[in-house]
Short mmCIF file of C-alpha atoms and ligand atoms in Angstrom, two decimals:
data_model
loop_
_atom_site.label_atom_id
_atom_site.label_comp_id
_atom_site.label_asym_id
_atom_site.label_seq_id
_atom_site.Cartn_x
_atom_site.Cartn_y
_atom_site.Cartn_z
CA MET A 1 0.52 -0.59 -16.02
CA ASP A 2 -0.80 -3.21 -18.46
CA THR A 3 2.36 -5.29 -17.95
CA LEU A 4 1.95 -5.14 -14.17
CA VAL A 5 -1.76 -5.94 -14.29
CA SER A 6 -1.10 -8.96 -16.46
CA LEU A 7 1.78 -10.15 -14.24
CA CYS A 8 -0.45 -9.71 -11.19
CA LYS A 9 -3.13 -11.94 -12.65
CA ARG A 10 -0.81 -14.54 -14.19
CA ARG A 11 1.27 -15.00 -11.06
CA GLY A 12 -1.43 -14.76 -8.40
CA PHE A 13 -0.91 -11.28 -6.98
CA VAL A 14 -4.20 -9.54 -7.78
CA PHE A 15 -7.41 -10.69 -9.47
CA GLN A 16 -10.49 -8.78 -10.57
CA SER A 17 -13.15 -9.29 -7.91
CA SER A 18 -15.95 -11.74 -8.88
CA GLU A 19 -14.31 -12.15 -12.27
CA ILE A 20 -16.42 -15.15 -13.32
CA TYR A 21 -19.50 -12.90 -13.11
CA GLY A 22 -17.89 -10.19 -15.22
CA GLY A 23 -16.14 -8.45 -12.32
CA THR A 24 -17.21 -5.88 -9.73
CA GLY A 25 -16.40 -2.28 -10.60
CA SER A 26 -13.01 -1.33 -9.21
CA CYS A 27 -12.85 -4.06 -6.58
CA TYR A 28 -9.90 -6.42 -6.50
CA ASP A 29 -8.95 -9.64 -4.72
CA TYR A 30 -5.43 -10.31 -3.54
CA GLY A 31 -4.25 -13.78 -4.61
CA PRO A 32 -1.81 -16.12 -2.85
CA LEU A 33 1.28 -14.01 -3.55
CA GLY A 34 -0.50 -10.65 -3.30
CA VAL A 35 -1.79 -11.39 0.16
CA GLU A 36 1.74 -12.23 1.34
CA LEU A 37 3.12 -9.00 -0.14
CA LYS A 38 0.35 -6.89 1.35
CA GLN A 39 0.69 -8.53 4.75
CA ASN A 40 4.45 -7.98 4.68
CA ILE A 41 3.88 -4.27 4.00
CA LYS A 42 1.40 -3.99 6.88
CA ARG A 43 3.63 -6.03 9.22
CA LEU A 44 6.66 -3.83 8.47
CA LEU A 45 4.62 -0.66 8.92
CA TRP A 46 3.35 -1.96 12.25
CA ARG A 47 6.79 -3.12 13.37
CA ASP A 48 8.61 0.06 12.37
CA PHE A 49 5.99 2.64 13.33
CA VAL A 50 4.23 1.00 16.28
CA GLN A 51 6.04 -1.88 17.98
CA SER A 52 9.52 -0.42 17.86
CA ARG A 53 8.48 3.00 19.21
CA ALA A 54 7.84 3.80 22.86
CA ASP A 55 5.50 6.65 21.88
CA MET A 56 3.10 4.57 19.74
CA VAL A 57 0.20 2.18 20.40
CA GLY A 58 -2.33 0.55 18.09
CA ILE A 59 -6.05 -0.18 17.94
CA ASP A 60 -8.35 -2.21 15.73
CA ALA A 61 -11.76 -0.54 15.63
CA SER A 62 -15.02 -1.59 14.03
CA ILE A 63 -15.84 -0.39 10.53
CA LEU A 64 -19.39 0.63 11.45
CA MET A 65 -19.33 3.57 13.82
CA HIS A 66 -22.02 5.72 15.41
CA PRO A 67 -23.50 7.89 12.60
CA THR A 68 -22.86 11.08 14.59
CA VAL A 69 -19.13 10.42 14.17
CA TRP A 70 -19.53 11.40 10.52
CA LYS A 71 -21.52 14.52 11.34
CA ALA A 72 -18.85 15.62 13.82
CA SER A 73 -15.95 14.79 11.51
CA GLY A 74 -17.46 16.82 8.68
CA HIS A 75 -17.79 13.84 6.34
CA LEU A 76 -21.57 14.12 6.05
CA ASP A 77 -21.31 17.75 4.94
CA HIS A 78 -17.94 17.95 3.22
CA PHE A 79 -16.96 14.50 1.94
CA THR A 80 -18.39 15.14 -1.48
CA ASP A 81 -17.22 15.37 -5.06
CA PRO A 82 -18.96 17.46 -7.72
CA MET A 83 -20.37 15.13 -10.36
CA VAL A 84 -22.04 15.50 -13.70
CA ASP A 85 -24.20 12.98 -15.59
CA CYS A 86 -24.55 12.41 -19.31
CA ARG A 87 -28.23 12.85 -20.23
CA GLU A 88 -27.81 10.39 -23.10
CA CYS A 89 -25.66 7.44 -21.94
CA LYS A 90 -26.15 8.14 -18.19
CA LEU A 91 -22.44 7.81 -17.42
CA ARG A 92 -21.28 9.80 -14.41
CA PHE A 93 -18.09 11.83 -14.22
CA ARG A 94 -16.32 13.96 -11.65
CA ALA A 95 -16.95 17.50 -12.83
CA ASP A 96 -13.33 18.46 -12.18
CA HIS A 97 -12.01 15.46 -14.15
CA VAL A 98 -14.05 15.78 -17.35
CA ASP A 99 -11.58 18.05 -19.13
CA ALA A 100 -8.73 15.68 -18.32
CA LEU A 101 -10.37 12.83 -20.31
CA PRO A 102 -9.90 12.03 -24.01
CA TRP A 103 -13.19 12.80 -25.73
CA THR A 104 -15.37 11.32 -28.44
CA HIS A 105 -16.29 13.68 -31.27
CA TYR A 106 -18.56 13.30 -34.34
CA CYS A 107 -16.92 15.85 -36.60
CA PRO A 108 -19.25 17.91 -38.87
CA ALA A 109 -16.28 18.85 -41.11
CA THR A 110 -15.76 15.17 -42.02
CA LYS A 111 -19.40 14.17 -42.57
CA GLY A 112 -19.84 13.18 -38.94
CA ASN A 113 -16.87 10.81 -38.69
CA LYS A 114 -16.11 9.65 -35.15
CA PHE A 115 -12.75 10.60 -33.58
CA THR A 116 -11.22 10.16 -30.14
CA ILE A 117 -9.39 13.40 -29.33
CA PRO A 118 -6.71 13.73 -26.64
CA ALA A 119 -7.71 15.43 -23.38
CA GLY A 120 -8.00 19.21 -23.58
CA GLU A 121 -7.28 19.41 -27.33
CA PRO A 122 -9.64 20.76 -30.02
CA CYS A 123 -10.65 18.74 -33.11
CA SER A 124 -7.95 19.22 -35.74
CA HIS A 125 -10.60 19.22 -38.55
CA CYS A 126 -13.32 21.55 -37.31
CA GLY A 127 -11.55 23.21 -34.34
CA ALA A 128 -14.41 22.38 -31.95
CA ARG A 129 -13.74 21.83 -28.25
CA ARG A 130 -15.57 19.32 -26.08
CA THR A 131 -18.97 20.39 -24.80
CA LEU A 132 -20.80 17.03 -24.77
CA CYS A 133 -20.22 13.74 -22.91
CA PRO A 134 -16.57 12.71 -23.36
CA ASP A 135 -17.57 9.03 -23.60
CA CYS A 136 -20.55 8.79 -25.99
CA GLY A 137 -19.92 12.19 -27.61
CA LYS A 138 -23.70 12.79 -27.92
CA GLY A 139 -25.26 13.68 -24.58
CA GLN A 140 -25.39 17.02 -22.78
CA LEU A 141 -23.84 16.96 -19.31
CA THR A 142 -25.95 18.00 -16.33
CA ALA A 143 -24.92 20.87 -14.06
CA PRO A 144 -22.53 19.70 -11.27
CA ARG A 145 -24.17 18.22 -8.16
CA GLN A 146 -22.46 17.33 -4.90
CA PHE A 147 -22.25 13.58 -4.35
CA ASN A 148 -21.34 12.15 -0.93
CA LEU A 149 -18.71 9.43 -1.20
CA MET A 150 -19.75 7.48 1.90
CA PHE A 151 -21.46 4.11 1.48
CA LYS A 152 -24.75 4.20 3.33
CA THR A 153 -26.32 1.13 4.90
CA PHE A 154 -28.82 0.25 7.63
CA MET A 155 -28.12 -1.27 11.00
CA GLY A 156 -30.65 -3.77 12.29
CA PRO A 157 -33.67 -5.30 10.62
CA VAL A 158 -35.49 -2.07 9.69
CA GLU A 159 -34.49 0.15 6.81
CA GLU A 160 -35.40 3.59 8.15
CA ASP A 161 -33.62 6.88 8.72
CA ALA A 162 -33.06 6.13 12.41
CA SER A 163 -30.94 3.08 11.56
CA VAL A 164 -28.68 4.64 8.92
CA ALA A 165 -25.02 3.70 9.25
CA TYR A 166 -22.00 4.35 7.05
CA LEU A 167 -19.04 2.23 6.10
CA ARG A 168 -16.08 4.23 7.34
CA PRO A 169 -14.41 6.30 4.63
CA GLU A 170 -11.18 6.56 6.66
CA THR A 171 -9.74 4.72 9.66
CA ALA A 172 -8.74 7.96 11.39
CA GLN A 173 -11.96 8.77 13.26
CA ALA A 174 -11.73 5.67 15.49
CA MET A 175 -8.48 7.04 16.93
CA PHE A 176 -10.17 10.33 17.83
CA VAL A 177 -13.26 8.81 19.42
CA ASN A 178 -11.06 6.37 21.38
CA PHE A 179 -8.58 9.09 22.41
CA ASP A 180 -9.65 9.13 26.05
CA ASN A 181 -9.98 5.32 26.32
CA VAL A 182 -6.44 4.86 25.06
CA LEU A 183 -5.02 7.76 27.09
CA GLN A 184 -6.52 6.48 30.37
CA SER A 185 -5.93 2.77 29.85
CA MET A 186 -2.32 3.14 28.73
CA ARG A 187 -1.38 6.14 30.95
CA LEU A 188 0.31 7.91 28.05
CA LYS A 189 2.16 11.21 28.01
CA LEU A 190 2.17 13.61 25.07
CA PRO A 191 3.47 13.31 22.43
CA PHE A 192 2.09 9.87 21.54
CA GLY A 193 0.40 8.27 18.59
CA ILE A 194 -2.38 5.77 17.91
CA ALA A 195 -2.20 3.66 14.76
CA GLN A 196 -4.70 1.52 12.95
CA ALA A 197 -4.63 -0.56 9.78
CA GLY A 198 -7.90 -1.57 8.19
CA ARG A 199 -10.45 -1.28 5.43
CA SER A 200 -12.03 1.97 4.29
CA PHE A 201 -14.78 2.48 1.74
CA ARG A 202 -15.46 5.34 -0.66
CA ASN A 203 -18.02 5.35 -3.41
CA GLU A 204 -15.54 6.98 -5.80
CA ILE A 205 -17.18 8.43 -8.92
CA THR A 206 -14.20 7.69 -11.10
CA PRO A 207 -12.25 4.81 -9.61
CA GLY A 208 -9.63 3.21 -11.79
CA ASN A 209 -6.04 2.57 -12.63
CA PHE A 210 -6.11 -0.91 -11.16
CA ILE A 211 -5.63 -0.88 -7.36
CA PHE A 212 -4.67 2.81 -7.32
CA ARG A 213 -8.22 4.11 -6.74
CA THR A 214 -10.82 1.58 -5.64
CA ARG A 215 -14.04 1.70 -3.68
CA GLU A 216 -12.83 -0.66 -0.97
CA PHE A 217 -9.23 -0.27 0.11
CA GLU A 218 -6.93 -0.56 3.07
CA GLN A 219 -5.37 2.28 4.99
CA MET A 220 -2.77 2.48 7.71
CA GLU A 221 -3.20 5.72 9.57
CA ILE A 222 -1.45 7.24 12.55
CA GLU A 223 -2.87 10.01 14.68
CA TYR A 224 0.07 11.54 16.53
CA PHE A 225 -1.03 13.80 19.38
CA VAL A 226 1.19 16.68 20.48
CA ASN A 227 0.87 19.47 23.00
CA PRO A 228 0.43 22.67 20.96
CA ARG A 229 1.89 24.69 23.86
CA ASP A 230 5.19 22.77 23.69
CA ALA A 231 8.18 23.77 21.62
CA VAL A 232 10.73 21.37 20.15
CA GLU A 233 14.07 22.71 18.91
CA GLY A 234 12.66 26.21 19.08
CA ARG A 235 9.60 25.42 16.93
CA PRO A 236 5.93 24.82 17.81
CA ALA A 237 5.64 21.08 18.61
CA ASP A 238 3.02 20.41 15.94
CA GLU A 239 5.17 21.92 13.19
CA TYR A 240 8.28 20.12 14.38
CA TRP A 241 6.50 16.75 14.52
CA HIS A 242 4.85 17.29 11.15
CA ASP A 243 8.25 17.61 9.49
CA ARG A 244 9.62 14.67 11.51
CA TRP A 245 6.81 12.40 10.29
CA ILE A 246 7.27 13.52 6.69
CA ALA A 247 10.98 12.64 6.92
CA ASP A 248 10.31 9.33 8.69
CA CYS A 249 7.74 8.22 6.11
CA MET A 250 9.99 9.14 3.19
CA ALA A 251 12.85 7.22 4.84
CA TRP A 252 10.57 4.20 5.31
CA PHE A 253 9.70 3.98 1.62
CA ARG A 254 13.36 4.36 0.65
CA ARG A 255 14.41 1.72 3.18
CA TYR A 256 12.19 -0.89 1.53
CA GLY A 257 13.31 -0.11 -1.96
CA LEU A 258 11.44 2.79 -3.57
CA ARG A 259 13.95 4.70 -5.64
CA GLU A 260 14.73 8.29 -4.77
CA GLU A 261 13.96 9.50 -8.30
CA ASN A 262 10.43 8.05 -8.03
CA LEU A 263 9.53 9.86 -4.81
CA LYS A 264 8.79 13.50 -4.17
CA LEU A 265 6.98 15.71 -1.66
CA ARG A 266 4.05 17.86 -2.70
CA GLU A 267 2.81 20.68 -0.53
CA HIS A 268 -0.98 21.28 -0.72
CA ASP A 269 -2.01 24.75 -1.83
CA ARG A 270 -4.21 26.73 0.55
CA ASP A 271 -7.36 26.21 -1.54
CA GLU A 272 -6.70 22.47 -1.75
CA LEU A 273 -6.42 21.87 2.02
CA SER A 274 -9.11 19.72 3.67
CA HIS A 275 -11.46 21.56 6.01
CA TYR A 276 -9.50 20.28 9.05
CA SER A 277 -5.97 20.87 7.85
CA LYS A 278 -3.45 23.57 8.71
CA ARG A 279 -0.87 22.06 6.35
CA THR A 280 -0.77 18.86 4.28
CA VAL A 281 2.16 17.36 2.45
CA ASP A 282 1.73 14.38 0.11
CA ILE A 283 4.38 11.84 -0.68
CA ASP A 284 3.92 11.42 -4.41
CA TYR A 285 5.20 8.43 -6.32
CA ARG A 286 5.93 8.13 -10.02
CA PHE A 287 3.30 5.42 -10.69
CA PRO A 288 2.98 3.94 -14.19
CA ILE A 289 0.09 6.45 -14.61
CA GLY A 290 2.37 9.37 -13.69
CA TRP A 291 3.13 11.23 -10.46
CA SER A 292 0.30 10.62 -7.96
CA GLU A 293 -0.35 10.53 -4.24
CA LEU A 294 1.05 7.59 -2.34
CA MET A 295 0.24 8.97 1.11
CA GLY A 296 -0.64 12.23 2.82
CA ILE A 297 0.70 13.72 6.06
CA ALA A 298 -1.61 16.37 7.51
CA ASN A 299 -1.57 18.68 10.48
CA ARG A 300 -5.21 18.30 11.58
CA THR A 301 -4.78 20.71 14.50
CA ASP A 302 -7.29 20.19 17.34
CA PHE A 303 -10.21 20.11 14.89
CA ASP A 304 -11.28 16.48 15.37
CA LEU A 305 -10.97 16.23 19.15
CA LYS A 306 -12.89 19.50 19.55
CA GLN A 307 -15.62 18.38 17.14
CA HIS A 308 -16.10 15.01 18.85
CA SER A 309 -16.11 16.70 22.23
CA LYS A 310 -18.78 19.12 21.01
CA PHE A 311 -21.01 16.42 19.46
CA SER A 312 -20.58 13.78 22.21
CA GLY A 313 -20.55 16.13 25.19
CA LYS A 314 -17.45 14.29 26.51
CA SER A 315 -14.23 16.06 27.39
CA LEU A 316 -11.37 15.01 25.10
CA THR A 317 -8.47 16.82 26.69
CA TYR A 318 -5.07 16.04 28.14
CA PHE A 319 -3.97 17.28 31.55
CA ASP A 320 -0.64 19.04 31.25
CA GLU A 321 0.98 18.33 34.64
CA GLU A 322 3.66 20.98 34.24
CA ARG A 323 1.36 23.83 33.39
CA LYS A 324 -1.52 22.46 35.48
CA GLU A 325 -4.00 22.94 32.67
CA HIS A 326 -6.16 20.92 30.28
CA VAL A 327 -5.19 21.14 26.63
CA VAL A 328 -6.74 19.80 23.45
CA PRO A 329 -3.82 18.14 21.62
CA TYR A 330 -2.97 18.90 18.02
CA VAL A 331 -2.79 15.94 15.66
CA ILE A 332 -0.27 15.04 12.99
CA GLU A 333 -1.70 12.39 10.68
CA PRO A 334 0.44 10.20 8.42
CA ALA A 335 -2.20 8.44 6.26
CA MET A 336 -1.08 5.69 3.93
CA GLY A 337 -2.98 3.64 1.39
CA VAL A 338 -1.77 0.05 1.69
CA ASP A 339 -2.95 -0.87 -1.83
CA ARG A 340 -1.09 2.10 -3.30
CA ALA A 341 2.00 0.96 -1.42
CA VAL A 342 1.57 -2.51 -2.99
CA LEU A 343 1.37 -0.91 -6.45
CA ALA A 344 4.36 1.36 -5.84
CA PHE A 345 6.57 -1.44 -4.49
CA MET A 346 5.62 -3.66 -7.44
CA ALA A 347 6.20 -0.94 -10.02
CA ASP A 348 9.56 -0.02 -8.52
CA ALA A 349 10.71 -3.63 -8.22
CA TYR A 350 9.78 -4.56 -11.81
CA VAL A 351 12.82 -4.95 -14.08
CA GLU A 352 13.22 -6.48 -17.53
CA GLU A 353 16.75 -7.41 -18.47
CA GLU A 354 18.59 -9.52 -21.01
CA VAL A 355 20.50 -12.54 -19.79
CA ARG A 356 22.42 -14.63 -22.33
CA GLY A 357 20.21 -13.36 -25.12
CA GLU A 358 16.95 -14.04 -23.26
CA LYS A 359 14.55 -11.67 -21.54
CA ARG A 360 14.51 -12.02 -17.75
CA VAL A 361 11.70 -10.42 -15.75
CA VAL A 362 12.58 -9.79 -12.12
CA LEU A 363 10.71 -8.26 -9.23
CA ARG A 364 13.60 -6.92 -7.17
CA PHE A 365 11.66 -6.80 -3.92
CA HIS A 366 13.42 -6.01 -0.68
CA PRO A 367 13.75 -9.45 1.00
CA GLU A 368 11.42 -8.42 3.82
CA LEU A 369 8.71 -7.54 1.31
CA ALA A 370 9.10 -10.56 -0.97
CA PRO A 371 6.02 -12.81 -0.79
CA VAL A 372 8.18 -15.94 -0.87
CA LYS A 373 11.60 -15.81 0.76
CA VAL A 374 13.10 -19.08 -0.47
CA ALA A 375 12.18 -21.61 -3.17
CA VAL A 376 13.56 -25.13 -2.79
CA LEU A 377 14.07 -26.78 -6.17
CA PRO A 378 15.13 -30.36 -6.93
CA LEU A 379 17.45 -30.65 -9.92
CA LEU A 380 16.03 -34.07 -10.86
CA LYS A 381 12.51 -34.87 -9.78
CA LYS A 382 12.90 -38.51 -10.79
CA ARG A 383 15.47 -39.09 -8.05
CA GLU A 384 13.52 -39.91 -4.93
CA GLU A 385 16.36 -39.00 -2.52
CA ILE A 386 16.67 -35.55 -4.09
CA VAL A 387 12.94 -34.89 -3.83
CA ARG A 388 12.85 -36.17 -0.23
CA ALA A 389 15.79 -33.98 0.77
CA ALA A 390 14.21 -30.93 -0.91
CA HIS A 391 10.89 -31.46 0.90
CA ALA A 392 12.71 -31.83 4.23
CA ILE A 393 14.64 -28.58 3.63
CA ARG A 394 11.42 -26.74 2.76
CA ALA A 395 9.66 -28.02 5.87
CA ASP A 396 12.57 -27.01 8.08
CA LEU A 397 12.94 -23.48 6.65
CA ALA A 398 9.17 -22.97 6.58
CA LYS A 399 9.18 -22.93 10.39
CA GLN A 400 10.57 -19.41 10.07
CA TRP A 401 9.82 -18.09 6.60
CA ARG A 402 7.46 -18.47 3.66
CA VAL A 403 9.24 -21.17 1.64
CA VAL A 404 7.92 -23.06 -1.39
CA TYR A 405 8.87 -26.26 -3.19
CA ASP A 406 8.61 -26.49 -6.98
CA ASP A 407 9.52 -29.33 -9.32
CA THR A 408 7.18 -28.61 -12.21
CA ALA A 409 9.79 -27.57 -14.79
CA ALA A 410 13.48 -27.70 -15.63
CA ILE A 411 15.77 -25.73 -13.33
CA GLY A 412 16.32 -22.75 -15.67
CA ARG A 413 12.56 -22.27 -15.97
CA LEU A 414 12.07 -22.68 -12.22
CA TYR A 415 14.62 -19.92 -11.55
CA ARG A 416 12.87 -17.57 -14.00
CA ARG A 417 9.51 -18.21 -12.34
CA GLN A 418 10.89 -17.32 -8.95
CA ASP A 419 12.63 -14.21 -10.37
CA GLU A 420 9.32 -13.07 -11.79
CA VAL A 421 7.61 -13.14 -8.38
CA GLY A 422 10.59 -11.66 -6.56
CA THR A 423 11.80 -14.65 -4.51
CA PRO A 424 15.22 -13.48 -3.30
CA TYR A 425 16.83 -16.93 -2.92
CA CYS A 426 16.55 -20.38 -4.43
CA VAL A 427 18.02 -23.56 -2.94
CA THR A 428 18.84 -26.33 -5.38
CA VAL A 429 19.26 -29.95 -4.33
CA ASP A 430 21.26 -32.06 -6.79
CA VAL A 431 22.90 -35.46 -7.22
CA GLN A 432 26.00 -34.34 -5.33
CA THR A 433 23.85 -33.45 -2.32
CA VAL A 434 22.44 -36.94 -1.84
CA GLY A 435 25.07 -39.11 -3.60
CA ASP A 436 24.24 -42.37 -5.37
CA SER A 437 23.55 -45.32 -3.06
CA GLU A 438 23.52 -47.79 -5.96
CA LYS A 439 27.07 -46.83 -6.86
CA GLY A 440 28.00 -46.62 -3.16
CA GLU A 441 28.69 -42.86 -3.44
CA ALA A 442 27.87 -40.77 -0.38
CA GLY A 443 26.38 -37.29 -0.82
CA ASP A 444 28.20 -34.17 0.39
CA GLY A 445 25.07 -32.89 2.19
CA LYS A 446 25.49 -29.52 0.49
CA VAL A 447 23.06 -27.50 -1.59
CA THR A 448 23.36 -24.49 -3.89
CA ILE A 449 21.92 -21.13 -2.89
CA ARG A 450 21.23 -18.78 -5.82
CA ASP A 451 20.85 -15.05 -5.38
CA ARG A 452 17.99 -13.51 -7.41
CA ASP A 453 19.66 -10.20 -8.26
CA SER A 454 23.22 -11.23 -9.14
CA MET A 455 22.29 -14.81 -10.08
CA ALA A 456 25.52 -15.79 -8.27
CA GLN A 457 25.58 -19.12 -6.48
CA VAL A 458 27.28 -20.56 -3.43
CA ARG A 459 27.30 -24.10 -2.05
CA VAL A 460 26.55 -24.61 1.63
CA PRO A 461 25.90 -27.54 4.01
CA ILE A 462 22.18 -28.19 4.55
CA ASP A 463 22.43 -27.69 8.30
CA ALA A 464 23.92 -24.20 7.75
CA LEU A 465 20.84 -23.02 5.80
CA PRO A 466 18.80 -21.59 8.71
CA GLY A 467 21.78 -19.51 9.88
CA VAL A 468 22.61 -18.32 6.36
CA PHE A 469 19.01 -17.25 5.68
CA HIS A 470 18.84 -15.61 9.06
CA ASP A 471 21.72 -13.39 7.91
CA LEU A 472 20.47 -12.86 4.36
CA LEU A 473 16.82 -12.22 5.19
CA GLY A 474 17.76 -10.18 8.23
CA GLY A 475 19.44 -7.53 6.07
CA GLY A 476 22.84 -9.10 5.28
CA ALA A 477 24.17 -8.27 1.81
CA TRP A 478 24.57 -11.24 -0.51
CA ALA A 479 28.16 -10.31 -1.46
CA GLN A 480 29.31 -10.31 2.16
CA VAL A 481 27.44 -13.41 3.28
CA ALA A 482 28.55 -15.34 0.17
CA ALA A 483 32.19 -14.25 0.63
CA ARG A 484 32.11 -15.42 4.26
CA LEU A 485 30.70 -18.78 3.21
CA GLU A 486 33.38 -19.19 0.51
CA ARG A 487 36.07 -18.49 3.13
CA GLN A 488 34.57 -21.09 5.47
CA ILE A 489 34.47 -23.68 2.69
CA GLN A 490 38.13 -23.09 1.81
CA LYS A 491 39.29 -23.55 5.43
N1 GAP B 1 -7.54 10.34 7.11
C1 GAP B 1 -7.05 11.09 6.03
C2 GAP B 1 -7.28 10.44 4.74
O1 GAP B 1 -7.98 9.44 4.64
P1 GAP B 1 -6.76 10.61 2.20
O2 GAP B 1 -5.72 11.41 1.48
O3 GAP B 1 -8.16 10.74 1.75
O4 GAP B 1 -6.62 11.02 3.72
C3 GAP B 1 -5.13 8.65 2.68
O5 GAP B 1 -6.37 9.09 2.18
C4 GAP B 1 -4.51 7.64 1.73
O6 GAP B 1 -5.43 6.57 1.50
C5 GAP B 1 -4.20 8.20 0.35
O7 GAP B 1 -2.94 8.84 0.31
C6 GAP B 1 -4.21 6.94 -0.50
O8 GAP B 1 -2.96 6.27 -0.39
C7 GAP B 1 -5.27 6.09 0.18
N2 GAP B 1 -6.54 6.18 -0.56
C8 GAP B 1 -7.47 7.15 -0.48
N3 GAP B 1 -8.51 6.90 -1.30
C9 GAP B 1 -8.23 5.73 -1.92
C10 GAP B 1 -8.91 4.91 -2.88
N4 GAP B 1 -10.10 5.25 -3.35
N5 GAP B 1 -8.30 3.78 -3.31
C11 GAP B 1 -7.10 3.40 -2.82
N6 GAP B 1 -6.43 4.12 -1.90
C12 GAP B 1 -6.97 5.27 -1.45
#
């Protein structure tokens, strides 16, 4: 994790929020490369799960919703964590996390020497187990109290109970309260889904592990409505679609590069299920901190639509033409954390290898995820024609992709820099490309494309570049595209 955090800062992926003021607790800013990566993830999610499907539509709802939404959804009553406070140092912990922390101990058997003891273990000198604050090792902990994780604010100029509003703790509720608007305006038939990507806020007691658990984060959630009276392949529709979404989400992560051995499904135990859930399955990823939740896929039944109908007094049903009856749809909810996806894709792509006796750091991003698709590099920055040609190539390719120009180091160094941020292809312009007008030598108008992963190179005419990158960035394998180009050159 430390290696990734340092790479993220050094190469402009993620910065600590308000760093010059000492940072804001567990808030992060995405830098120039991080924002590209994150936007690519959201764009691919939207393309693959919304635009390309006939049964999906999207919305973009406001973050501040009517406060009754949170009463109806259960968040006001249930969205709490048990917390304990240290009476001495005033630090706050999640009651259910305290035993999983290493603890500070002033050991009486060693004249009060201070030790940090691994989580759950007793002191090897005096045999004592933790009873006091794990951090300062001195204070008693209070009894657990329930702490609501929603950020409270006030709408309008007066700070009074009547104007209380909450920053949404999940994007999901906007899909439920807009169910009828979307159904009527788009004339949809079950099953169909509504998706939304946007910010959510939770006043987590113990945020941490970089962008894994923060207080402000981005989610992409889908609420997929099914008719509970329908059967698909002999199974109740909600159960069938739940499994379909689990499989589709797993396939999506694999498609963009997460390795099979780093992904697994985790079924929630009965006592772990949220108050609305009939069944929840998490996709867990082997993060640098260990196996943890990347996303959850829940069967929320008809809980939310019924609750909002009850609290708003509005009917939130679907008219089943075949059976001539109104039904309250069941909901399957794939809920992804975009920041956790960023972390997982970075962790999975990170490789250190040895090349000719030197360490090479590579982010082997899938080309569609890579923040920069192509870097155009002049071999000699003192040669004006080379620099001019390289700028022209960048400008032309940048009409379609994120393409950068860099001449701030020697070519070997420039390649390494691009490897480290995951740029799949570099284009090098050299003397042969432009020729030497003083010596009367014409250039061949060709440039070298270098593949990040194999480091293999192929020389192609400048005017072929858009077509070649169309193939490569559109999913074509380097080996095949390069072999085709070699054949064309030999003809
Ligand atoms: N609507 C259901 C829901 O919000 P969740 O499991 O609480 O379910 C869904 O959240 C996903 O959102 C999680 O799997 C995780 O990826 C992400 N997420 C939740 N809390 C987060 C936090 N504090 N920081 C970053 N991501 C978070």
